[in-house]
Coordinates of C-alpha atoms and ligand atoms in Angstrom, one line a residue:
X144 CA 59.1 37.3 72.4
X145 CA 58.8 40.9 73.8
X146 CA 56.5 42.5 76.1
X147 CA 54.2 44.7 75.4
X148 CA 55.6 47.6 77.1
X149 CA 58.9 46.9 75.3
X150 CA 57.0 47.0 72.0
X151 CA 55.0 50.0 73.0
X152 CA 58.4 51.8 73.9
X153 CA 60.2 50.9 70.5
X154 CA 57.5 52.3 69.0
X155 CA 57.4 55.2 71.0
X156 CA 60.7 56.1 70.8
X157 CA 60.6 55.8 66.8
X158 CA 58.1 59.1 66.6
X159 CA 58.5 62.4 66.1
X160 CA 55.5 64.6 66.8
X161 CA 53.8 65.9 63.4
X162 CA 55.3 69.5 62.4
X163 CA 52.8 72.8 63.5
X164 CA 50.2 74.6 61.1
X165 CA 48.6 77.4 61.6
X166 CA 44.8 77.2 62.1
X167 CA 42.0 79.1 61.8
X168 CA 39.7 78.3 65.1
X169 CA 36.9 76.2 63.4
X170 CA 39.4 73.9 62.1
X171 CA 41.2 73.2 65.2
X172 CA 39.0 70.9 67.4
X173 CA 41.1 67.9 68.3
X174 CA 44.7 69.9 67.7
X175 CA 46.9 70.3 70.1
X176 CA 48.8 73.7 70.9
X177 CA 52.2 74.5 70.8
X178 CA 52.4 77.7 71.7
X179 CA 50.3 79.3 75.2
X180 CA 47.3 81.3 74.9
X181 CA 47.8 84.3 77.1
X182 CA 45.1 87.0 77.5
X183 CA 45.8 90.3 76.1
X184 CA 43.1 92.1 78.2
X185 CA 41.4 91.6 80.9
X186 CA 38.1 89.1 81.0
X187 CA 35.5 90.8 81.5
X188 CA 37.2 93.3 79.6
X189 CA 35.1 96.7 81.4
X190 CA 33.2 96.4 84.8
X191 CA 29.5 95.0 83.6
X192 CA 26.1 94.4 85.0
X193 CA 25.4 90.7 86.3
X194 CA 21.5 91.1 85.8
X195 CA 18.8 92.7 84.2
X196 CA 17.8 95.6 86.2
X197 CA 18.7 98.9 87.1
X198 CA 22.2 100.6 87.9
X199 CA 22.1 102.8 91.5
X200 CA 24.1 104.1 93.9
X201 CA 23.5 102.1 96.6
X202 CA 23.3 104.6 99.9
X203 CA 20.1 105.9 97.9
X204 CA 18.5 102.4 99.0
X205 CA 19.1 102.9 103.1
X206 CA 15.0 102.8 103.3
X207 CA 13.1 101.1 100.9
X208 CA 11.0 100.8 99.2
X209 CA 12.1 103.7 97.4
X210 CA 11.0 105.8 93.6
X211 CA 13.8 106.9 91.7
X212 CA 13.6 108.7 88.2
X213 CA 14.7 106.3 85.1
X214 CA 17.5 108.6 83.3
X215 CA 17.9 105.9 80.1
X216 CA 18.3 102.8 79.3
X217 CA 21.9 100.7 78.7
X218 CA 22.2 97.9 76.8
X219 CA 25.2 94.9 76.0
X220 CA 27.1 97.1 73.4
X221 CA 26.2 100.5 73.9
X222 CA 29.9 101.9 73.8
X223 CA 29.8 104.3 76.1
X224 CA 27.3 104.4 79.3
X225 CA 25.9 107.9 80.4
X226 CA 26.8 108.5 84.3
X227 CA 24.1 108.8 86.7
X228 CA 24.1 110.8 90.0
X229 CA 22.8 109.8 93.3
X230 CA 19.0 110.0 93.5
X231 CA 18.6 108.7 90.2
X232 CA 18.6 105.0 88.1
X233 CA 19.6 103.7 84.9
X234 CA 17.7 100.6 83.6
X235 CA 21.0 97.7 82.8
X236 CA 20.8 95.2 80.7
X237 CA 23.0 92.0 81.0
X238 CA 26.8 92.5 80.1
X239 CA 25.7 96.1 79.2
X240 CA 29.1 99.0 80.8
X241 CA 28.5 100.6 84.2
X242 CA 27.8 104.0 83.8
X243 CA 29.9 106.5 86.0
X244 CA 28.6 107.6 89.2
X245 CA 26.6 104.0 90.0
X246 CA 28.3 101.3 92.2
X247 CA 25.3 98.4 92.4
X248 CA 23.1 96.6 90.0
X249 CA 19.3 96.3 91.5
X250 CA 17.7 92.9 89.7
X251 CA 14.3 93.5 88.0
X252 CA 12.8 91.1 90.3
X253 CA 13.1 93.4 93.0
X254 CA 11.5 96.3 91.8
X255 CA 8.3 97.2 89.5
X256 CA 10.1 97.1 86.4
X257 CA 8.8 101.1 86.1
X258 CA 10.3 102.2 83.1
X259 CA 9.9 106.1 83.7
X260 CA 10.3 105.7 87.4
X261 CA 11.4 102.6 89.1
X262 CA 10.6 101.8 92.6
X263 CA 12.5 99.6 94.2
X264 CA 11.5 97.1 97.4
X265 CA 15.1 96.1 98.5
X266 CA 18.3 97.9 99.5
X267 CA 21.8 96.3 97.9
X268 CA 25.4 96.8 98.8
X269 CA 28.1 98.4 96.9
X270 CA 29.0 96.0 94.0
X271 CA 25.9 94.1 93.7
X272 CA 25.2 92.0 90.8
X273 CA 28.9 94.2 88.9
X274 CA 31.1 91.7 86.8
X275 CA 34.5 93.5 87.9
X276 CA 36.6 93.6 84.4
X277 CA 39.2 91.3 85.0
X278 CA 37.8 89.0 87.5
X279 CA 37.3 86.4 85.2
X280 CA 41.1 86.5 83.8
X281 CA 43.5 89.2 84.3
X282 CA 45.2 90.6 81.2
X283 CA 48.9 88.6 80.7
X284 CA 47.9 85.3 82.1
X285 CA 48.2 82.4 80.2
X286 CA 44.7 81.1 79.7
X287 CA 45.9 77.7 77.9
X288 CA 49.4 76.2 78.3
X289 CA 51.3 74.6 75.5
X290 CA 50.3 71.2 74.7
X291 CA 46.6 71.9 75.3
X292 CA 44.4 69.5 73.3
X293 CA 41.7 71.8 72.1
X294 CA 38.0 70.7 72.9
X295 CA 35.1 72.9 72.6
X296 CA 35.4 75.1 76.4
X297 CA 39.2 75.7 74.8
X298 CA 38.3 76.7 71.5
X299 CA 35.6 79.3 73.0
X300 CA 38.4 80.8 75.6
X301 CA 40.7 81.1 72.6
X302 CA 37.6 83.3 71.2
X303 CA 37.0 85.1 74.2
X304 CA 40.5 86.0 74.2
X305 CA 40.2 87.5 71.1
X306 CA 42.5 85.2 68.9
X307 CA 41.2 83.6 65.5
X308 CA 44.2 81.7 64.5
X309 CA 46.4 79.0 66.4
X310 CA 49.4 77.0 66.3
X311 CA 48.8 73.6 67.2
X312 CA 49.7 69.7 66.0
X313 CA 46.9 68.6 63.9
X314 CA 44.8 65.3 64.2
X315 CA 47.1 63.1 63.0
X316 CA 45.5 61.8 58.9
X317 CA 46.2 58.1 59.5
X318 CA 45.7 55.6 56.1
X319 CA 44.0 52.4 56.4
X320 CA 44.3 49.6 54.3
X321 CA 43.4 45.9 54.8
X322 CA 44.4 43.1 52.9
X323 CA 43.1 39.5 51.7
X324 CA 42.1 37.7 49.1
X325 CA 39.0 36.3 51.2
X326 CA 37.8 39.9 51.4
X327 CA 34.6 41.8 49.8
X328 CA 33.2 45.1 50.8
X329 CA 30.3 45.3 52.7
X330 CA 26.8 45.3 50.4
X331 CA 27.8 42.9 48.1
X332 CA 27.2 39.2 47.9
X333 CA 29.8 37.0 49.0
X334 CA 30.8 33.4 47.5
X335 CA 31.7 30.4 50.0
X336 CA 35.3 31.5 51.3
X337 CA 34.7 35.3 51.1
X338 CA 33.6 37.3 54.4
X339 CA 32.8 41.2 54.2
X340 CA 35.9 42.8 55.5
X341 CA 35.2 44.8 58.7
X342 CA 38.5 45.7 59.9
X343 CA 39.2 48.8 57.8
X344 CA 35.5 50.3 58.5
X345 CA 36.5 49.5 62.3
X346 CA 40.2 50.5 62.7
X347 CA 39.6 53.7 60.4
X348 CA 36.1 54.7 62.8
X349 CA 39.1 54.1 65.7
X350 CA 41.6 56.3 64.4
X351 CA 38.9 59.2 64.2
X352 CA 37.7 57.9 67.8
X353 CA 41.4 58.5 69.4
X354 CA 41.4 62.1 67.9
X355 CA 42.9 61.4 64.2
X356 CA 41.1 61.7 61.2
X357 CA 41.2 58.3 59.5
X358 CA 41.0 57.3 56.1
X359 CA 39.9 53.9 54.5
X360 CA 41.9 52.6 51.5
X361 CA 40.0 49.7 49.0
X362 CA 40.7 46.4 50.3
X363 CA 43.7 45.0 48.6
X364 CA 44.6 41.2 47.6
X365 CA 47.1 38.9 49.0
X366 CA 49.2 40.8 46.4
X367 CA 52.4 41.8 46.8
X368 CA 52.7 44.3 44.0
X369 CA 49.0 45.8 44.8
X370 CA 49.9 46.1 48.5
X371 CA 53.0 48.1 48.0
X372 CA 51.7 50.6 45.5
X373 CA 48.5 50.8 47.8
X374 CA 50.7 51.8 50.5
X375 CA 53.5 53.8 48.4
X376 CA 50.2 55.4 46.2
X377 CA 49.4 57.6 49.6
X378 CA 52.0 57.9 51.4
X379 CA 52.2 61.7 51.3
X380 CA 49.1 62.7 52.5
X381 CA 49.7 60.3 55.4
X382 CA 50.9 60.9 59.2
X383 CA 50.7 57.0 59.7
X384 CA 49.5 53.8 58.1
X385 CA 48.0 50.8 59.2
X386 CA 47.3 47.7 57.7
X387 CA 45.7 44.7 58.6
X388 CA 46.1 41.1 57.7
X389 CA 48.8 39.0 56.2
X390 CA 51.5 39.5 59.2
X391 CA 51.6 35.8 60.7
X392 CA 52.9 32.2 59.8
X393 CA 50.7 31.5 56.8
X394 CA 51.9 30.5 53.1
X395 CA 50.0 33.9 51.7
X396 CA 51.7 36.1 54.3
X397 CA 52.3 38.8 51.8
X398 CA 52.2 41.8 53.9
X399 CA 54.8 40.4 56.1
X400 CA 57.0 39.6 52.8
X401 CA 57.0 42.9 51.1
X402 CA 57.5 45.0 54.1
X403 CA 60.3 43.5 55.9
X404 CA 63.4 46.0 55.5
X405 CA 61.3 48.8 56.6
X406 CA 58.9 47.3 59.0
X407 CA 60.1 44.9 61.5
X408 CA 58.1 42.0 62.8
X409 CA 58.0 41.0 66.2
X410 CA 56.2 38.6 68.2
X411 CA 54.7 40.4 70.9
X412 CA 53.6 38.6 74.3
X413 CA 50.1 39.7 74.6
X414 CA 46.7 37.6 73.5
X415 CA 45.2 38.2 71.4
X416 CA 47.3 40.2 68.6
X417 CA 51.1 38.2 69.2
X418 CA 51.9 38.8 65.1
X419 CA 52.8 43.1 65.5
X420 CA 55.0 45.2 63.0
X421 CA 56.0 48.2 63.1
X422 CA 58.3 51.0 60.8
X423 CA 59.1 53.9 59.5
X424 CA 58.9 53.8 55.5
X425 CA 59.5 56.1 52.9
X426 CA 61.3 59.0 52.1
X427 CA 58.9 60.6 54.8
X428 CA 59.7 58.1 57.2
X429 CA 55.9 57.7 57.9
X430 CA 55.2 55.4 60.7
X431 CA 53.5 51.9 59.6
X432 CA 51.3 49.9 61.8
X433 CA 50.7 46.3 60.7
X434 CA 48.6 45.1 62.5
X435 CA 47.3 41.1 62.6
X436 CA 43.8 39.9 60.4
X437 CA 41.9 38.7 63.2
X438 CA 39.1 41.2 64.0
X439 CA 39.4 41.1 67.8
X440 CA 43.4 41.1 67.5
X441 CA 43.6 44.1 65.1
X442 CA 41.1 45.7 67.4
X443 CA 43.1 45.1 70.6
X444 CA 46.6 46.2 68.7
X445 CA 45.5 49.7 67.7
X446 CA 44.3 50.3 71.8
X447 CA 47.3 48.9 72.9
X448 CA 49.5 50.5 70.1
X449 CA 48.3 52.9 67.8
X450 CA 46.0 55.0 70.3
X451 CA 49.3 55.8 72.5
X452 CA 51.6 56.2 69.1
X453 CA 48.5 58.8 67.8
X454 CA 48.5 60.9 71.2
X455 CA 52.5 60.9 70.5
X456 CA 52.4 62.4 67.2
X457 CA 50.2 65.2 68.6
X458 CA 53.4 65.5 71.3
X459 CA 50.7 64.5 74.2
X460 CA 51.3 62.0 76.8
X461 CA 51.0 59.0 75.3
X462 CA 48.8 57.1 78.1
X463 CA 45.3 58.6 78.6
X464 CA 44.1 57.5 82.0
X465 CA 41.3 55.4 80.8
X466 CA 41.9 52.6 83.2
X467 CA 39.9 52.1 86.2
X468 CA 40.0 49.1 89.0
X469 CA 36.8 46.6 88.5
X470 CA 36.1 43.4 90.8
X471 CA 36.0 40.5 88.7
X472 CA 32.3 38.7 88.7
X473 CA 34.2 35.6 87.6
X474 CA 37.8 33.2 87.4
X475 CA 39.7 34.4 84.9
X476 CA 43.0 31.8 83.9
X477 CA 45.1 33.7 81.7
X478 CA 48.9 32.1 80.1
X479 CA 51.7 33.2 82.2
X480 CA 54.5 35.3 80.6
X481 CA 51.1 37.0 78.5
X482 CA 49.4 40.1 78.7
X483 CA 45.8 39.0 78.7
X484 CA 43.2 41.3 76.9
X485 CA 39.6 40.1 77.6
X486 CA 36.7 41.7 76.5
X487 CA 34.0 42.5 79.6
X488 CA 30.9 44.3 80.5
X489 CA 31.8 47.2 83.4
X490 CA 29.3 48.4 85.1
X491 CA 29.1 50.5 88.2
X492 CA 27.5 50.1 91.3
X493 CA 27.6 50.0 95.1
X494 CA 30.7 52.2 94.6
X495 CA 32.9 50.3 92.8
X496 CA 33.6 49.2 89.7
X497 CA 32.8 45.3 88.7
X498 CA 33.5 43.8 85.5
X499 CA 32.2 40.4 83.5
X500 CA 34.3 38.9 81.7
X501 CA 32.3 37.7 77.8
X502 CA 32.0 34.5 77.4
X503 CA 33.6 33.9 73.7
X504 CA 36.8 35.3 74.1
X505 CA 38.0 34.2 70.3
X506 CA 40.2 36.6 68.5
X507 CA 37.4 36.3 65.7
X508 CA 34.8 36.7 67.8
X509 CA 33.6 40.0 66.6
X510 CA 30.1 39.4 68.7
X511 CA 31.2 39.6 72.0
X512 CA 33.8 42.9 71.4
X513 CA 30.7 44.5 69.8
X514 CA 28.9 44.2 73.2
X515 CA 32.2 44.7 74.9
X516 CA 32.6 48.2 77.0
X517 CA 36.0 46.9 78.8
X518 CA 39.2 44.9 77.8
X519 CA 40.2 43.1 81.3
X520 CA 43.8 43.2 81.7
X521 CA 45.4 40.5 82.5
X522 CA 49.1 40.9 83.6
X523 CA 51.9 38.9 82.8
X524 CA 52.4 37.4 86.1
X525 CA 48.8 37.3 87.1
X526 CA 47.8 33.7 85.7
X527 CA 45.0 33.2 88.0
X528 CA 42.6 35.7 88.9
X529 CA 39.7 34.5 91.0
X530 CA 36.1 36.2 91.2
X531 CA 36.2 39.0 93.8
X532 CA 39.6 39.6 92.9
X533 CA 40.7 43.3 91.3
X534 CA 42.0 44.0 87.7
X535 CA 42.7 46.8 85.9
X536 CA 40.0 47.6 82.9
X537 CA 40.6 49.4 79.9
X538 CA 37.2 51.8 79.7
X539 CA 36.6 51.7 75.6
X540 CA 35.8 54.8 74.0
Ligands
AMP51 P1 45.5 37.0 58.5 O1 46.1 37.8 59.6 O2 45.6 37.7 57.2 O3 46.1 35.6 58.5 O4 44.0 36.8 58.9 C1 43.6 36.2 60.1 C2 42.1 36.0 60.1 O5 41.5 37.3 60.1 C3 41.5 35.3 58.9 O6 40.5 34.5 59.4 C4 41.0 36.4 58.0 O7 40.0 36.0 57.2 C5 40.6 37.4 59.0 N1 40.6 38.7 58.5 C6 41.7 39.3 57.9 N2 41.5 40.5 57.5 C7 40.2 40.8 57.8 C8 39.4 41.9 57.6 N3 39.8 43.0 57.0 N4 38.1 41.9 58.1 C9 37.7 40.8 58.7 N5 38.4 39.7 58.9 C10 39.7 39.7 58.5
MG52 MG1 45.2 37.2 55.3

């Protein structure tokens, strides 16, 4: 049997990261770039007022209160800003240019708003309330390395940079099909022997949840013909594929027989989800996930797997840090020489993090997952863990 790491590292090594597009910004939430953003000018790109109020020179405000005439008004995107001269105001507007000659903003709060004249109840210093152009970012500096993943704050500074297109690695377009006989879709009736298969509406919601964009294929049969032309049917609009179902011991173990050659089949040392394959097939070489039927175990594979091999193909580092430290509320036995996943309830408090451990730990046992906001981890050597003692908790999305 392998470990998990050494599973996790074969696949790993097996990627390459998915080629760069160019994108337009409103399509590139979730991409990662390949190429720095660097400012071309400066942030704030012009010296600009802070507040609404009034632009002075401030040695006119040694005694106050004090009346000065109003000379006009400047607001955000008047180009260019009339200069005053001492003894005289200009009423600012937020964002709006300094105009020459002035060297302090005076907040309408402090004055009587006077719109003619304004007087004004409180001196300021030189530079009140001015945004200084570049103070924010100075022109040349590189605002967003390479390898950025691009959430909203990023996508706004590409924007404020000025830039409407961007090279990055897209969310990775990830197939998923499941496959057995015993399987109906959801909102139909089932016969005795059929269930409503949940794994595809689950592992395709993951995929988009880990930052790809999935798609769900129609649940195929314990068919060998239907699952290879299900698989070969998409594989060019696909950055990966996973499957579910048909990959352990049984007599009707079809995925397993119709994809060995490309994918290989390992027994992996973890519980649940031992039955794991992995390849690269096609022409394209797309990377194929199979993972095993069991709700709980296909669940567990993808975290353990295919979130890590997703972040890869973007060319991030594989491993987000979602893993805290949580004192365990209970004993926890786990096989030696087995990475343990156990689905818990984490909760904060006094602190520190402490975790439950469900009660119905079955790999079918969809129930207690759905309730689950942890998988405990339990290590290959750790075969005991008392209550009170610490593990390591994978936080769920
Ligand atoms: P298999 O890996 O195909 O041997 O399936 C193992 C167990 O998982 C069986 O009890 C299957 O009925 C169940 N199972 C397989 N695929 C799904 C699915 N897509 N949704 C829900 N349960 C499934
Ligand atoms: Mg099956």
């Amino acid at each position: 049997m392998r470990s998990v790491s050494e599973h996790l590292d074969s696949i790993l090594s097996a990627l390459t990261p998915i080629a760069p597009l160019d994108l337009a910004l409103p399509e590139a939430l979730g991409t990662v770039l390949v190429e720095p953003v660097v400012a071309p000018v400066p942030l704030p790109p012009f010296d600009n007022s802070a507040m609404d109020g009034y632009a002075v020179v401030a040695a006119d405000l040694s005694e106050v209160p004090v009346v000065l005439p109003v000379v006009g008004d400047i607001m955000a995107g008047d180009l260019s800003a009339t200069g005053i001269r001492p003894g005289l105001a200009a009423r600012i507007m937020t964002g709006a240019p300094m105009p020459g000659g002035a060297d302090a903003v005076v907040p309408v709060e402090w004055t009587d708003g006077g719109t003619a004249r304004v007087r004004i109840d409180r001196s300021a210093a030189p530079g009140n309330y001015i945004r200084r152009a570049g103070e924010d970012v100075q022109a040349g500096t590189v605002v967003l390395p390479a390898g950025t993943l691009l959430g909203a704050a990023q996508i706004g500074m590409i924007a404020a940079v000025g830039q409407a297109r961007v090279s990055v690695r897209p969310r990775p377009r990830v197939l998923v099909l499941s496959t057995g006989n015993e399987l109906r879709e959801p909102g139909t009736t089932l016969a005795t022997g059929q269930i409503w298969d949940s794994n595809s509406f689950m592992l395709t919601a993951a995929v988009t949840e880990s930052g790809g964009v999935g798609y769900r294929l129609p649940t195929v049969g314990d068919d060998a013909e239907k699952v290879l032309e299900a698989i070969h049917d998409q594989l060019t609009r696909a950055d990966a594929i996973i499957t579910s179902g048909g990959v352990s011991m049984g007599a009707r173990d079809i995925v397993k027989e119709v994809l060995t050659g490309p994918v290989e089949f390992t027994k992996v040392a973890m519980r649940p989800g031992k039955p794991q394959g992995f390849g690269l097939i096609g022409p394209q070489k797309v990377p194929i996930f199979t993972l095993p039927g069991n709700p709980v175990s296909s669940y567990v594979s993808f975290q353990t797997f295919v979130r890590p091999a997703l972040r890869a193909l973007q060319g991030l580092p594989p491993t987000s840090s979602d893993t805290v430290t949580a004192v365990l509320t209970a004993d926890v036995s786990s096989p030696a020489g087995l990475r343990h996943f156990l689905r818990g309830t984490l909760s904060f408090s006094d602190g520190r993090y402490v975790v439950s451990p469900a009660s119905a730990q079955g790999s079918h046992q969809m129930g207690a997952l759905a309730v689950a906001n942890g998988l405990i981890v339990a290590r290959e050597d750790q075969a005991q863990l008392p209550a009170g003692s610490f593990v390591e908790v994978l936080r769920l999305p």
